[in-house]
Tab-separated table of C-alpha atoms in Angstrom:
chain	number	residue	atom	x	y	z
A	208	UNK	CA	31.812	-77.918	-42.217
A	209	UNK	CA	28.427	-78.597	-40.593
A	210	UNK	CA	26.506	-81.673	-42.050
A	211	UNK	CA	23.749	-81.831	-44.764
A	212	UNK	CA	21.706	-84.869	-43.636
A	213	UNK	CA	20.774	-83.807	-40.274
A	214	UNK	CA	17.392	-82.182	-39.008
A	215	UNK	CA	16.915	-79.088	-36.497
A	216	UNK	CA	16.449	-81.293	-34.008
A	217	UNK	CA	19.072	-84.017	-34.702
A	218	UNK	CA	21.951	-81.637	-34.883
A	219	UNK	CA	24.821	-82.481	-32.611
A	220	UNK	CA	25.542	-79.123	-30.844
A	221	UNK	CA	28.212	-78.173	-28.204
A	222	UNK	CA	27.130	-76.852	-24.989
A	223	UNK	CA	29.480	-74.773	-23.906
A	224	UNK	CA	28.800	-72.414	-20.579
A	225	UNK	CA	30.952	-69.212	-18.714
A	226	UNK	CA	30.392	-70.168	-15.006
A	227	UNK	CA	31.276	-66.926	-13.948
A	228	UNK	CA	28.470	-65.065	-16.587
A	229	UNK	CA	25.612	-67.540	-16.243
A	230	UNK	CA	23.395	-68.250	-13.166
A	231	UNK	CA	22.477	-71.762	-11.862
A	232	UNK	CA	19.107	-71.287	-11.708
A	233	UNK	CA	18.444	-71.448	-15.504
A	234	UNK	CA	20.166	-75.083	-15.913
A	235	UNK	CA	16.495	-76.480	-16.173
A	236	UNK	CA	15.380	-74.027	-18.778
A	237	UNK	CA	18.468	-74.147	-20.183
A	238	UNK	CA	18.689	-77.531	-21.674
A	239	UNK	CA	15.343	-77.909	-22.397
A	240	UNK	CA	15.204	-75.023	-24.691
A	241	UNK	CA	18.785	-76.811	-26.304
A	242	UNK	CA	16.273	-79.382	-26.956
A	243	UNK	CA	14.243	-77.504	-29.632
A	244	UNK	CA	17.147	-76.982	-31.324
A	245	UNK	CA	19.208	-80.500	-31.168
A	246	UNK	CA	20.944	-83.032	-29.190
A	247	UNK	CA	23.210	-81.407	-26.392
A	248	UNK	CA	26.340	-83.797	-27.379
A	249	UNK	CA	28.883	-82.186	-25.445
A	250	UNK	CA	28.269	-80.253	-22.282
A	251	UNK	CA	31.371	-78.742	-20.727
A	252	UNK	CA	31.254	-75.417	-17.954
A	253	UNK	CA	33.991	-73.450	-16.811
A	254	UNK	CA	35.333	-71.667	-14.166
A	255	UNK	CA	37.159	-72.278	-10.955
A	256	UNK	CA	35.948	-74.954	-9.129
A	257	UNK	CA	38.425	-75.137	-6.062
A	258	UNK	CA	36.893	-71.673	-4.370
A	259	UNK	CA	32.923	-71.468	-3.438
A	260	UNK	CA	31.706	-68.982	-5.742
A	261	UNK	CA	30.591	-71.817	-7.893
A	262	UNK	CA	28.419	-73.626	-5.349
A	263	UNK	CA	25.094	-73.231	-7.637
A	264	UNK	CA	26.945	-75.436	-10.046
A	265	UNK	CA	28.147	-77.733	-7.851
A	266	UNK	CA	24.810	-78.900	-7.290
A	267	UNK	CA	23.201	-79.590	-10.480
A	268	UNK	CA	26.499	-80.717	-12.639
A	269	UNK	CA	25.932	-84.229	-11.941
A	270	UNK	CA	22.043	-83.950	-12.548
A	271	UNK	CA	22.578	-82.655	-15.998
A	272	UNK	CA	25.502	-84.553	-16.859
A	273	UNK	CA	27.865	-81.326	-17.535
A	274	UNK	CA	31.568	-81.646	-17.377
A	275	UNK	CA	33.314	-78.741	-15.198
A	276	UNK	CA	36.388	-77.581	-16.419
A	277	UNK	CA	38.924	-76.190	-14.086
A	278	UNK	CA	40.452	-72.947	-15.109
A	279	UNK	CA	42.436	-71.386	-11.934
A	280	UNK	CA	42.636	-67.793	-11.716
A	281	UNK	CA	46.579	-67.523	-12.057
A	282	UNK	CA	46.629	-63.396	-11.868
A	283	UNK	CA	43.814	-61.710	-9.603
A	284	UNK	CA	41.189	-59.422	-11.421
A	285	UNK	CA	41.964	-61.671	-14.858
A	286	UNK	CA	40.101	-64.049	-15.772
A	287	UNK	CA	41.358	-66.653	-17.844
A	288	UNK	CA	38.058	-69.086	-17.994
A	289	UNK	CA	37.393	-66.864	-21.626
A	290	UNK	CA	40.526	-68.289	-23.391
A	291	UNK	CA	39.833	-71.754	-21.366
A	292	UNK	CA	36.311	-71.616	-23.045
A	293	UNK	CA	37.637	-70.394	-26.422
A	294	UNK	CA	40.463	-72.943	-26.909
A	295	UNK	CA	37.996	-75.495	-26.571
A	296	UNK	CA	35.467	-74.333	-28.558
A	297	UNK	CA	38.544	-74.016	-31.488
A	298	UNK	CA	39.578	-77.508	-31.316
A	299	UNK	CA	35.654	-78.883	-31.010
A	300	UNK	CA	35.385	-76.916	-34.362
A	301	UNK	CA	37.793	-78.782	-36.047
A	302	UNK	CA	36.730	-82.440	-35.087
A	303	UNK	CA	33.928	-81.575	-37.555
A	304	UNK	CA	31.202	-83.713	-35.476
A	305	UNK	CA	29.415	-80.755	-34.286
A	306	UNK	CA	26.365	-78.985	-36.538
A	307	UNK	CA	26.232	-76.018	-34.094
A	308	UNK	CA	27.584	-74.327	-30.777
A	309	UNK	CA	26.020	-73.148	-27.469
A	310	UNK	CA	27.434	-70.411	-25.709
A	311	UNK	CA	26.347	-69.690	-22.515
A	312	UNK	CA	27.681	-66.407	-21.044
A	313	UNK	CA	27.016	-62.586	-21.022
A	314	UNK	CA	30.704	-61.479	-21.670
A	315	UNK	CA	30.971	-59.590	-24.706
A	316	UNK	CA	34.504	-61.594	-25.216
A	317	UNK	CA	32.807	-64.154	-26.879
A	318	UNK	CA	31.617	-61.911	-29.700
A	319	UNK	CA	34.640	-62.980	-31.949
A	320	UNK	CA	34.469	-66.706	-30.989
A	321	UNK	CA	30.658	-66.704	-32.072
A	322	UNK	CA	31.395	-64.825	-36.017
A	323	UNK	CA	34.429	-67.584	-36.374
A	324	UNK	CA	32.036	-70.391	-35.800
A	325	UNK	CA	29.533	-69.074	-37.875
A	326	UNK	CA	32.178	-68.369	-40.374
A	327	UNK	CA	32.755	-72.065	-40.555
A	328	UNK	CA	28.994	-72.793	-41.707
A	329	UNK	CA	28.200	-73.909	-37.969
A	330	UNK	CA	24.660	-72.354	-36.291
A	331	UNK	CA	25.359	-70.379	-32.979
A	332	UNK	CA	22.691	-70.471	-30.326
A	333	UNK	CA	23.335	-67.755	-27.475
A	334	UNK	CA	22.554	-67.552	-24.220
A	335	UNK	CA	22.755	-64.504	-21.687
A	336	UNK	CA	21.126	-61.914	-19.802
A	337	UNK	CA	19.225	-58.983	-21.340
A	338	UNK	CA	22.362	-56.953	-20.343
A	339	UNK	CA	24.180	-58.824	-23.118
A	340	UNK	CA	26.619	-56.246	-25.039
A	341	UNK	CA	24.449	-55.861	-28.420
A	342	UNK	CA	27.737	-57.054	-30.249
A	343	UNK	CA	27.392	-60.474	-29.043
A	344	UNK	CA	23.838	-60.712	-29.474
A	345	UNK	CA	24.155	-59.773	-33.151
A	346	UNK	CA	26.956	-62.606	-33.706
A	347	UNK	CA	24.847	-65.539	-32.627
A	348	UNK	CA	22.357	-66.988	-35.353
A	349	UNK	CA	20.068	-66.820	-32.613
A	350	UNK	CA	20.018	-65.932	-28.955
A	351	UNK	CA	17.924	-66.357	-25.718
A	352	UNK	CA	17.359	-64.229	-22.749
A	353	UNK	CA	17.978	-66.338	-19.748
A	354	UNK	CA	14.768	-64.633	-17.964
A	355	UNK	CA	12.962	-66.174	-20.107
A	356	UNK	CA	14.424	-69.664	-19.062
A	357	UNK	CA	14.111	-69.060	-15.394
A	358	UNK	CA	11.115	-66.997	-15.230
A	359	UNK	CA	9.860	-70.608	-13.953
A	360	UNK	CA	12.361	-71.736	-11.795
A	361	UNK	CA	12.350	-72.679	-7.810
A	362	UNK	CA	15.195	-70.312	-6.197
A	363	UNK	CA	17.360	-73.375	-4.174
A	364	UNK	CA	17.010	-73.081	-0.228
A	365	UNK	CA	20.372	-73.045	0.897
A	366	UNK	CA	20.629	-75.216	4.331
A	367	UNK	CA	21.020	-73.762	7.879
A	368	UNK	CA	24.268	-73.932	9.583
A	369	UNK	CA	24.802	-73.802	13.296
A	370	UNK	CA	21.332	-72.516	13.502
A	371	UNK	CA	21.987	-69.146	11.005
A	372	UNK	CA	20.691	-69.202	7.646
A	373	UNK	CA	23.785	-70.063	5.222
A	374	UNK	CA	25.006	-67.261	3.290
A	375	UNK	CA	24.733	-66.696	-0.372
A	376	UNK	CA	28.206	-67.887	-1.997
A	377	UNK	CA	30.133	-65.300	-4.390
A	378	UNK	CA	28.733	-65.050	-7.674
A	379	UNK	CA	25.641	-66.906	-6.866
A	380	UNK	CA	22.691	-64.830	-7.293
A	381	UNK	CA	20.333	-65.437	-3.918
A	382	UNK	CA	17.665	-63.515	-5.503
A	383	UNK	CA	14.238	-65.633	-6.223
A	384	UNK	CA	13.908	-65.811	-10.474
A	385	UNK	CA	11.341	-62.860	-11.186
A	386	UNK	CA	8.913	-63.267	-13.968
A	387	UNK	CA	10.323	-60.715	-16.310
A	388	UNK	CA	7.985	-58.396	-17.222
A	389	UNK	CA	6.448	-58.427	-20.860
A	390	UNK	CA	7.617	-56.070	-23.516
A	391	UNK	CA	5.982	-53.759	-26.135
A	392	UNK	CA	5.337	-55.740	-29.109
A	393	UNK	CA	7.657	-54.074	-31.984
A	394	UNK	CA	4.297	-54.011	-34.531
A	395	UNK	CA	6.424	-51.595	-37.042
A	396	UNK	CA	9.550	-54.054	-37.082
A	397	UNK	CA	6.861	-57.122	-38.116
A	398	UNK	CA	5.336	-55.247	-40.365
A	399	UNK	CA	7.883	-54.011	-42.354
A	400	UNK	CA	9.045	-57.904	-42.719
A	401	UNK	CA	5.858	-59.091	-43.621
A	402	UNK	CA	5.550	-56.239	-46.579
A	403	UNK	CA	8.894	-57.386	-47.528
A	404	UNK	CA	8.267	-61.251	-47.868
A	405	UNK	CA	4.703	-60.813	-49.043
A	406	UNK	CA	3.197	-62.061	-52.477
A	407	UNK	CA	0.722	-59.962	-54.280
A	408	UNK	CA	-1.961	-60.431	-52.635
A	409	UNK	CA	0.183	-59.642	-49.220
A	410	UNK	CA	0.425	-62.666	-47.568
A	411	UNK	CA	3.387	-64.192	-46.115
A	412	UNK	CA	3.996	-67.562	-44.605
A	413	UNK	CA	4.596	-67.551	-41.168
A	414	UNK	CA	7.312	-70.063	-41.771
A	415	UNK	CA	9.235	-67.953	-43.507
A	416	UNK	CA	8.196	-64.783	-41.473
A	417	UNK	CA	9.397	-66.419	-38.233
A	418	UNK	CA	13.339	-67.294	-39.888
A	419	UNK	CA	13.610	-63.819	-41.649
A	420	UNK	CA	12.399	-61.752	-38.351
A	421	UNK	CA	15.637	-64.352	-36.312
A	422	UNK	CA	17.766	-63.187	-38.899
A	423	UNK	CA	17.490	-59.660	-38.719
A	424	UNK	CA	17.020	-59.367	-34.667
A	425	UNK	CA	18.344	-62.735	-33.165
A	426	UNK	CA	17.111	-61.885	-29.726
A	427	UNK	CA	13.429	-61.754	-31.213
A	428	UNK	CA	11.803	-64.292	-29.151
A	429	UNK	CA	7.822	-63.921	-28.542
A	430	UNK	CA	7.971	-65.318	-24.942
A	431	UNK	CA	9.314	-61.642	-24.337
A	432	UNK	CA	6.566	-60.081	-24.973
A	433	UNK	CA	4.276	-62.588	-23.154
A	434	UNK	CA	3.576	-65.028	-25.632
A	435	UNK	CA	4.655	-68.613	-26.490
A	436	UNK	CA	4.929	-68.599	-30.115
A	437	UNK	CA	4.648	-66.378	-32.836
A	438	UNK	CA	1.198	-67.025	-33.903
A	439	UNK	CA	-0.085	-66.122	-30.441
A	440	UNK	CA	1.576	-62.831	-30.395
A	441	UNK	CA	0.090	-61.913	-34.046
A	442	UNK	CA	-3.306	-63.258	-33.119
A	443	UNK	CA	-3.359	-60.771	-30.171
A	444	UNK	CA	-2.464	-58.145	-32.769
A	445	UNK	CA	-5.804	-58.633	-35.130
A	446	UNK	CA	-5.890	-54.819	-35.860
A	447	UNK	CA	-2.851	-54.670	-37.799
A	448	UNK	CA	-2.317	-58.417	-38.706
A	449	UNK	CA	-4.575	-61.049	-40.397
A	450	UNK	CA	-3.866	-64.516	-40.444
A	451	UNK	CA	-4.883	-67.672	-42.755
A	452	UNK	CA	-4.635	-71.253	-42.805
A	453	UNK	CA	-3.856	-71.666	-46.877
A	454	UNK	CA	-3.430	-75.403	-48.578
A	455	UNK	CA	-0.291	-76.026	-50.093
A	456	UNK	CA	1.530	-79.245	-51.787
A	457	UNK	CA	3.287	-79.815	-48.067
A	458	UNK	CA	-0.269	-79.405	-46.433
A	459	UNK	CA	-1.852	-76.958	-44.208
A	460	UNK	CA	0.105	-73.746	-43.399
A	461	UNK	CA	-0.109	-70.086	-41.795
A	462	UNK	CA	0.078	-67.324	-43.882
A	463	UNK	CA	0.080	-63.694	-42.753
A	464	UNK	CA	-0.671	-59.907	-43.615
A	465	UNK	CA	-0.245	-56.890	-42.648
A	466	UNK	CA	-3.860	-55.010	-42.517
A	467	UNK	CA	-1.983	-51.396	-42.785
A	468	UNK	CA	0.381	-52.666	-45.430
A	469	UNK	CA	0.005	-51.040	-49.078
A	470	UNK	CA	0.135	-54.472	-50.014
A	471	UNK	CA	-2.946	-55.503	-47.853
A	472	UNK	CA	-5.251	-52.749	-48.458
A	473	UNK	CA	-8.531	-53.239	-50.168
């Protein structure tokens, strides 16, 4: 079971990362964002190193400090890097040194692997592309679109050969990362949460709000919708929300209120 004495940001997670699902280009964003969250102890990828649709990987493995494991492809059209991946998330489990588990991959066949480590009292941080099957998305604590993580990032220049511009190798995406484009704020969806965590007087800490709104949608992430935290996006909402710095034991903190709410009307 996960430990007690440890803080967000000195758990001791497991990165673990589907080669064949997950882009190069969002290894910078990647471990960074890791880094709100804890201390990347183990870092392991997967897939089949010996062909060259791996290249992206190839090049930043090293830089990162991110173990490949080889997985060949013993029957065409299968692919056995899943139960590679799996397996070793199963026996990390039961060293009981890890406080959580990054998966890095937008295969729906992790969906099972994510609700058994959670079922274990362990956190689960996802990480995949908005065309994530919902099923996974809903089995991670929390997860992360990886546009948001290379919105940022410099596409790599791939060097010229013989005078022609090197091809793109198989499963590499040669596309530059496109800033993805922001969403409509869900207004309804925080407001309902709010009215349900409020006191009397309808406020809500935005604590509290932040934690309940991951547990109920654990792709909610405000950089979606063009913001960088929370308190931006509600601040850029002042017709329906109202916020307030209130003085507590702990100190200073945010509270919040729906302006429509039946609790927040006058």
């Amino acid at each position: 079971m996960a430990r007690n004495d440890t803080t967000p940001q000195s758990q001791h997670l497991a990165v673990l990362i589907d080669a064949d699902n997950a882009p190069a280009a969002i290894v910078e964003g990647l471990f960074e964002e890791i880094a709100k969250y804890g201390i990347a102890s183990v870092r392991r990828i997967y897939g089949d190193w010996t062909g060259p649709q791996l290249g992206k990987w190839k090049q930043v493995l090293l830089d990162h400090s991110i173990q490949p494991m080889q997985q060949f492809a013993y029957t065409k059209g299968k692919n056995s890097t899943d139960s590679s991946l799996i397996i070793d998330a199963m026996d990390l489990l039961y060293t009981r040194r890890f406080d959580g588990f990054c998966l890095v991959s937008s295969d729906s066949d992790f969906t099972r692997l994510a609700m058994r480590l959670r079922e274990e009292g362990l956190t689960v941080y996802g990480f995949g592309e908005e065309k994530t099957p919902k099923p996974f998305v809903a089995a991670c604590d929390k997860f992360i679109y990886t546009e948001i993580l290379r919105a940022d990032a410099e596409p790599a220049v791939e060097p010229a050969v013989m005078g022609k511009s090197a091809a793109p190798s198989l499963g590499d995406d040669p596309k530059p990362a496109a800033k993805p484009k922001p969403q409509k704020v869900p207004v309804d969806f925080i407001a309902k949460v709010i009215d349900d965590l409020s006191d009397e007087d309808g406020w809500a800490s935005l604590r509290v709000l932040g934690q309940n709104i991951t547990k109920i949608r654990p792709a909610f992430d405000p950089r979606l919708y063009g913001f960088k935290k929370l308190s931006e996006l509600l601040k850029a909402q002042q017709r329906r929300f109202e916020m307030q710095e209130h003085g507590t034991s702990g100190g200073r903190m945010l509270y919040v209120r729906n302006r429509q709410g039946k609790k927040g009307e006058k």
